[in-house]
C-alpha positions as a LaTeX table, in Angstrom:
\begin{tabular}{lrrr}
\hline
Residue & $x$ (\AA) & $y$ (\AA) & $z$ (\AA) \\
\hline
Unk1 & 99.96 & 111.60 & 93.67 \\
Unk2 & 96.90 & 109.97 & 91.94 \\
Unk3 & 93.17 & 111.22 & 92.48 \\
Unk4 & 91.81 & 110.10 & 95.77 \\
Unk5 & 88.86 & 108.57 & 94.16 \\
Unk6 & 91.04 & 105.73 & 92.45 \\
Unk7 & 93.28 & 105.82 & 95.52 \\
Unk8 & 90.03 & 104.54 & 97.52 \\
Unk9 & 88.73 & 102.48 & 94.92 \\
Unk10 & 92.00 & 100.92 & 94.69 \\
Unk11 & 91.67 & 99.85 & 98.91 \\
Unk12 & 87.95 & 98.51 & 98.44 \\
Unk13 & 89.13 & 96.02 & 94.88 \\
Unk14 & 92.21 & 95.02 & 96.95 \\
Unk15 & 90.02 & 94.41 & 100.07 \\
Unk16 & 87.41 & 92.24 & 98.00 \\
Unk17 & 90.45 & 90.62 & 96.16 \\
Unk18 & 91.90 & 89.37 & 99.85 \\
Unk19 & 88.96 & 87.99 & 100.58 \\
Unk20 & 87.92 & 85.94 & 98.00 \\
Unk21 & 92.03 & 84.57 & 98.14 \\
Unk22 & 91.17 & 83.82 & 101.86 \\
Unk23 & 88.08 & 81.82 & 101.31 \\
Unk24 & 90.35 & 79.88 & 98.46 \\
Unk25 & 93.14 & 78.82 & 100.89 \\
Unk26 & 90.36 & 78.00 & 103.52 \\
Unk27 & 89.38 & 75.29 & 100.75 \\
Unk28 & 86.07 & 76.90 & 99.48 \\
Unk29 & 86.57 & 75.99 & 95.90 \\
Unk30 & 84.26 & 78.78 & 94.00 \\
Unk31 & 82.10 & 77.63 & 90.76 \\
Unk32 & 83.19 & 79.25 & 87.79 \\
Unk33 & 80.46 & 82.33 & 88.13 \\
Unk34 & 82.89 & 83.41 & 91.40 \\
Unk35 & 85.79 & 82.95 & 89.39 \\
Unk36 & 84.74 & 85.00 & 87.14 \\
Unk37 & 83.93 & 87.70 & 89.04 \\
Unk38 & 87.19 & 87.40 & 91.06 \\
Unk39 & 88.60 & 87.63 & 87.68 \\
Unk40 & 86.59 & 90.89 & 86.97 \\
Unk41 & 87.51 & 92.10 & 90.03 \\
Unk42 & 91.42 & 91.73 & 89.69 \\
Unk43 & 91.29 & 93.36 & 86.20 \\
Unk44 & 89.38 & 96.55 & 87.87 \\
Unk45 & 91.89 & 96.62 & 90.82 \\
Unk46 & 94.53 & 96.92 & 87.60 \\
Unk47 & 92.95 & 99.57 & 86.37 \\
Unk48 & 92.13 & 101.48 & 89.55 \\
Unk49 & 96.00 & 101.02 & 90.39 \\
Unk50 & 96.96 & 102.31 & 86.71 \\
Unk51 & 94.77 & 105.26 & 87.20 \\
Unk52 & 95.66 & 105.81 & 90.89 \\
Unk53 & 99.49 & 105.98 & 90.67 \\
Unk54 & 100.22 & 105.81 & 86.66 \\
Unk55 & 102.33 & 102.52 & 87.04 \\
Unk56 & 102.80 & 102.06 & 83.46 \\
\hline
\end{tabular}
């Protein structure tokens, strides 16, 4: 199994991830500096999964 520090990072990125998908389907339509971080934040999630379970 992967280190429990990704494992937990991995939980908080997907957390922030759901909610930023949530307030998109609500119909908040985020400027492009919340995109961008959403963006940020889905490459990190990525990487904390790669690291957590050594998907590829």
């Amino acid at each position: 199994m992967g280190d429990p520090l990704y494992i937990v990072l991995t939980i908080f990125l997907a957390a922030m991830l759901s909610y930023d998908i949530a307030k998109f389907v609500r119909g908040d339509r985020p400027d492009w500096k919340e995109g961008l971080v959403t963006g940020l934040v889905f490459v990190g999630f990525l990487a904390a999964m790669q690291m957590a379970f050594h998907i590829v």
